[in-house]
PDB file of C-alpha atoms in Angstrom:
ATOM      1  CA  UNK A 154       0.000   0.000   0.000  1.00  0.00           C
ATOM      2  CA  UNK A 155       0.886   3.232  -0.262  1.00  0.00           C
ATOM      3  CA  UNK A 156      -0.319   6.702   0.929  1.00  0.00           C
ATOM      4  CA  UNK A 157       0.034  10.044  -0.995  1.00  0.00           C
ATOM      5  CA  UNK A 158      -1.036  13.503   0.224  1.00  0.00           C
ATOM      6  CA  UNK A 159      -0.381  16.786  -1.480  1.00  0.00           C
ATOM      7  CA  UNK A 160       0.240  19.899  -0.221  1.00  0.00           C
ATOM      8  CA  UNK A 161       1.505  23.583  -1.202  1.00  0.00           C
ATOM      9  CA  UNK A 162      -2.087  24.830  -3.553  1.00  0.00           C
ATOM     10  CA  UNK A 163      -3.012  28.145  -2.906  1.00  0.00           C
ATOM     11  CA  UNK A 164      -4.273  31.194  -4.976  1.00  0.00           C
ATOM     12  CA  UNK A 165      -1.358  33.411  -6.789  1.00  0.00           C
ATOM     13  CA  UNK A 166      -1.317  35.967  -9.433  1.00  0.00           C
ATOM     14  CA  UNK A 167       0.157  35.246 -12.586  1.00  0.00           C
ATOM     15  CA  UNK A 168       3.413  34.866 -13.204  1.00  0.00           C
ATOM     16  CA  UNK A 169       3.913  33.843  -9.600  1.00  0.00           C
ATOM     17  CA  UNK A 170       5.369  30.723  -8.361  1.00  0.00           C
ATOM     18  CA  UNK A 171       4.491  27.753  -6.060  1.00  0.00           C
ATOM     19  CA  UNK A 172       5.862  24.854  -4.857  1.00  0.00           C
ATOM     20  CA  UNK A 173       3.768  21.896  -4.103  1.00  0.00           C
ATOM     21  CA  UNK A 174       5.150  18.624  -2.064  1.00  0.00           C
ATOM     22  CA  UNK A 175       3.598  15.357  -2.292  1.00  0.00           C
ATOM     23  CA  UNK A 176       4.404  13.086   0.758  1.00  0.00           C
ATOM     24  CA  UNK A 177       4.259   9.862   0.471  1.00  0.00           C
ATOM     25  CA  UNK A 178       4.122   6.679   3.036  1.00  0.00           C
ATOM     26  CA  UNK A 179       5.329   3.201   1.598  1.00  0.00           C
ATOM     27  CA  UNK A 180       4.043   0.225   3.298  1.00  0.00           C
ATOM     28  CA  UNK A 181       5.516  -2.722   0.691  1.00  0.00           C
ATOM     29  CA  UNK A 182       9.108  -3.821  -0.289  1.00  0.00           C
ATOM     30  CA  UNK A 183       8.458  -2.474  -3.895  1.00  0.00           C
ATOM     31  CA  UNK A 184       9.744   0.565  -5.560  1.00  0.00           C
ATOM     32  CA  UNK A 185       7.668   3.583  -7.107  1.00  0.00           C
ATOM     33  CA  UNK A 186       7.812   6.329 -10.290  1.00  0.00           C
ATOM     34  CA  UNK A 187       5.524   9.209  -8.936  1.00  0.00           C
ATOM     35  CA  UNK A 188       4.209  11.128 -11.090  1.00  0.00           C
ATOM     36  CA  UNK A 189       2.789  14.914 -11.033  1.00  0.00           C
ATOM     37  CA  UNK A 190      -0.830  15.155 -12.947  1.00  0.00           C
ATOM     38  CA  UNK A 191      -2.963  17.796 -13.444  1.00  0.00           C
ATOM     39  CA  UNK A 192      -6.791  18.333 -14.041  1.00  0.00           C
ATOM     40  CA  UNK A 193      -8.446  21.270 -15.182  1.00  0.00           C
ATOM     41  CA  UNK A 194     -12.391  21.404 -14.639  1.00  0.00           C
ATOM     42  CA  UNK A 195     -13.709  20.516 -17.552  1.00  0.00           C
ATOM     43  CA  UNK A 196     -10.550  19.024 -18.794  1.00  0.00           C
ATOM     44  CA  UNK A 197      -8.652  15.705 -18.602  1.00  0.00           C
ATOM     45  CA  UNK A 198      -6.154  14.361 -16.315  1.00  0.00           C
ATOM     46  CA  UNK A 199      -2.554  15.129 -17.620  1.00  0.00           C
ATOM     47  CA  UNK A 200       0.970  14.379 -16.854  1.00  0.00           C
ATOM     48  CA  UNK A 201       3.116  17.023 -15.851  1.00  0.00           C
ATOM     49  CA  UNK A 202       6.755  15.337 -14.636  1.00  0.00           C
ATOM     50  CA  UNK A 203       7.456  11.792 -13.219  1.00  0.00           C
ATOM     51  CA  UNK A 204      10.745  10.969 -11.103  1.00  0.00           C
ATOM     52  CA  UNK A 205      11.530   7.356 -10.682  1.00  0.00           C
ATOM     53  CA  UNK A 206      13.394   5.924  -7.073  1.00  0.00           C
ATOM     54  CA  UNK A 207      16.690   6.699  -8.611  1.00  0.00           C
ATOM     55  CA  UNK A 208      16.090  10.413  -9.469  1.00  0.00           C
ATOM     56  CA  UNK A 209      15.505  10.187 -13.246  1.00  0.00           C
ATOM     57  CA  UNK A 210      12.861  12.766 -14.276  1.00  0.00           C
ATOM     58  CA  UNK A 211      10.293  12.570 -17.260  1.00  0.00           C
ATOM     59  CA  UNK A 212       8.573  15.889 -18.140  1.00  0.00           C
ATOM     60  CA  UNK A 213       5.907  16.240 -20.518  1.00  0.00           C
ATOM     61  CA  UNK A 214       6.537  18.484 -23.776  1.00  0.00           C
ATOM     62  CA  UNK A 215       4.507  21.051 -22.971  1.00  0.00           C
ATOM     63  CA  UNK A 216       5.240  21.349 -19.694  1.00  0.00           C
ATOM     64  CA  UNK A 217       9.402  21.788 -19.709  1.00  0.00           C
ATOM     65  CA  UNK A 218      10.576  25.113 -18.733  1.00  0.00           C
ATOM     66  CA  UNK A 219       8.759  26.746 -15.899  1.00  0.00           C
ATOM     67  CA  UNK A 220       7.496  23.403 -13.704  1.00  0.00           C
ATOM     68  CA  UNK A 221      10.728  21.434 -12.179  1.00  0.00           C
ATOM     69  CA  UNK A 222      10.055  17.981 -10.563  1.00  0.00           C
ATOM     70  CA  UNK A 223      12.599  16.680  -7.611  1.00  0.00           C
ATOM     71  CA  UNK A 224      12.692  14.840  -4.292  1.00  0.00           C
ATOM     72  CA  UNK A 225      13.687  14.597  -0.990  1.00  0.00           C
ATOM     73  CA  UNK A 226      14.448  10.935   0.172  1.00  0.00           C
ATOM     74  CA  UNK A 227      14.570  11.804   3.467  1.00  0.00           C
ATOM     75  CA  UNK A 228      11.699  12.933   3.839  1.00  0.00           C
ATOM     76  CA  UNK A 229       9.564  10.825   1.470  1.00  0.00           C
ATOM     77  CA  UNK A 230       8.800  13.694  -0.222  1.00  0.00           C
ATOM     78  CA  UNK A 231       8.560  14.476  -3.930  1.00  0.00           C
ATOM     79  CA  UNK A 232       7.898  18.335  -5.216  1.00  0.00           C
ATOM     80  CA  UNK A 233       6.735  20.068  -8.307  1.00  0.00           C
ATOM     81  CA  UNK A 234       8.083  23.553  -8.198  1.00  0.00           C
ATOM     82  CA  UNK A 235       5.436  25.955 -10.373  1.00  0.00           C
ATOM     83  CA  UNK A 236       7.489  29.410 -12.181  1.00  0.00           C
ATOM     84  CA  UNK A 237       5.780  31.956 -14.083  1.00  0.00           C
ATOM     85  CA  UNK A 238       2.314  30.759 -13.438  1.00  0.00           C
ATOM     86  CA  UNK A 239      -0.754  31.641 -15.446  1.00  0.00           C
ATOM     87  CA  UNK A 240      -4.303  31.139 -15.415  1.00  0.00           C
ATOM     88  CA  UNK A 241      -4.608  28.496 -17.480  1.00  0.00           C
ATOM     89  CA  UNK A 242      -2.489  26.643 -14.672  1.00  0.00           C
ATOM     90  CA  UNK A 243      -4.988  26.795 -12.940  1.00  0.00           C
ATOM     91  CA  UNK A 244      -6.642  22.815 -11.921  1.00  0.00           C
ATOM     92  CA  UNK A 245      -6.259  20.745  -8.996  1.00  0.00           C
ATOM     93  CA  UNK A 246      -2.999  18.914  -8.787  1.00  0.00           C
ATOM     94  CA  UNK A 247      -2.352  15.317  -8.010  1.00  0.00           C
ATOM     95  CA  UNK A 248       0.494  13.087  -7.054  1.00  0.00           C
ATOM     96  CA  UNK A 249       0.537   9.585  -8.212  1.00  0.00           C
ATOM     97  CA  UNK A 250       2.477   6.472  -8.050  1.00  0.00           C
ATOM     98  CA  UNK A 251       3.370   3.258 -10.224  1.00  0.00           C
ATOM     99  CA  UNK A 252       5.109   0.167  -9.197  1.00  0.00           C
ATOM    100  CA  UNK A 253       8.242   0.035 -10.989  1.00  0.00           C
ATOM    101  CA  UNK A 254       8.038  -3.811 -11.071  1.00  0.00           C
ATOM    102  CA  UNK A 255       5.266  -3.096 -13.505  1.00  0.00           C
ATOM    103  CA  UNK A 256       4.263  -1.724 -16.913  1.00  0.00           C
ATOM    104  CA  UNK A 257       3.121   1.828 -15.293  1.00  0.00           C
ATOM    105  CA  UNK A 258       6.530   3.591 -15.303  1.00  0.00           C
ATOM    106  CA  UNK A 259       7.333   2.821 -18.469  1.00  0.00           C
ATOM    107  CA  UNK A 260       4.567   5.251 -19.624  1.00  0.00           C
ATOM    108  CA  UNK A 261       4.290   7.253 -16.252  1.00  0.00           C
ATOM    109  CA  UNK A 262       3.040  10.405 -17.437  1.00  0.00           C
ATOM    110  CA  UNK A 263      -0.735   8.572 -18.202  1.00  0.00           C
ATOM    111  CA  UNK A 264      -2.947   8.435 -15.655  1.00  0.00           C
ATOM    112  CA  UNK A 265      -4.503   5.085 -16.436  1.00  0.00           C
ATOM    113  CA  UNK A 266      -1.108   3.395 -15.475  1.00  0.00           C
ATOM    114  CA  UNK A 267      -1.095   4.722 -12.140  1.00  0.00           C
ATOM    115  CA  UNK A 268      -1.526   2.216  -9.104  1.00  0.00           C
ATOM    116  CA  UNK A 269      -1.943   4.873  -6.351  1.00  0.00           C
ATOM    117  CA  UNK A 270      -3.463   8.626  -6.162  1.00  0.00           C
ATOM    118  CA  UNK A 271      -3.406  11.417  -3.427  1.00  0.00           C
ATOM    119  CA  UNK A 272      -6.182  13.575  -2.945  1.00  0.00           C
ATOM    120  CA  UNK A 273      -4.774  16.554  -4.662  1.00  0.00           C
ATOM    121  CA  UNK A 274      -4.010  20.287  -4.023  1.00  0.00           C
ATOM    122  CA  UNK A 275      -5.760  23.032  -5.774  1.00  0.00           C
ATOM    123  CA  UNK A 276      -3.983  25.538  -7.289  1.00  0.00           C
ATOM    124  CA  UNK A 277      -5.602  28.984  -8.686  1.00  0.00           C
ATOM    125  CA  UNK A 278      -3.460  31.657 -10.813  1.00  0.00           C
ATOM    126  CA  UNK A 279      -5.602  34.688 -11.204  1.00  0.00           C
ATOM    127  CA  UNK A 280      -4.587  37.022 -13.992  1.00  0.00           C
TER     128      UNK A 280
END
């Protein structure tokens, strides 16, 4: 099993920044990608960054640049750091992890692979 809660959302003006953590709480023997997604209202759930155990990062296309994905073993805790925000940032963000004894971190920026989901964290950017 394992436990995921985000944390960090708030309401910022654009071209602020945030920084949202994602802690999570492992209860198995097994490894885990953990991916940052994003959903709009109205929209679909999309990857943002993934960062498997042994640091490597994935970033989606679109979203390179001004959102930086990293992690804090020590802690357990993975963050998403959010630059230059603007409105259409705006959707409630979720942490999510994959077992990477499986299939799901092979693709880990689609939601559908995902074993385990937090909660999420809602983040507003008002222009």
């Amino acid at each position: 099993q394992v436990q995921l809660v985000e944390s960090g959302g708030g309401s910022v003006q654009a071209g602020g920044s945030l920084r949202l953590a994602c802690t999570a709480s492992i209860y198995t023997d097994s490894t885990y990608c953990i991916t940052w997604f994003r959903q709009a209202p109205g929209g679909e759930r999309e990857g943002i960054a993934s960062i498997e155990s042994d640091g490597m990062a994935t970033y989606a296309d679109s979203m390179k640049g001004r959102f930086t994905i990293s992690q804090d073993n020590a802690k357990n805790t993975l963050y998403l750091q959010m630059n230059s925000l603007k409105p259409e940032d705006t959707a409630m963000y979720y942490c999510a992890a994959a077992d990477e004894g499986g299939v799901g971190c092979i693709t880990p920026l689609e939601a559908r692979v995902m074993d385990y989901w937090g909660k999420g964290t809602l983040v507003t950017i008002s222009s």
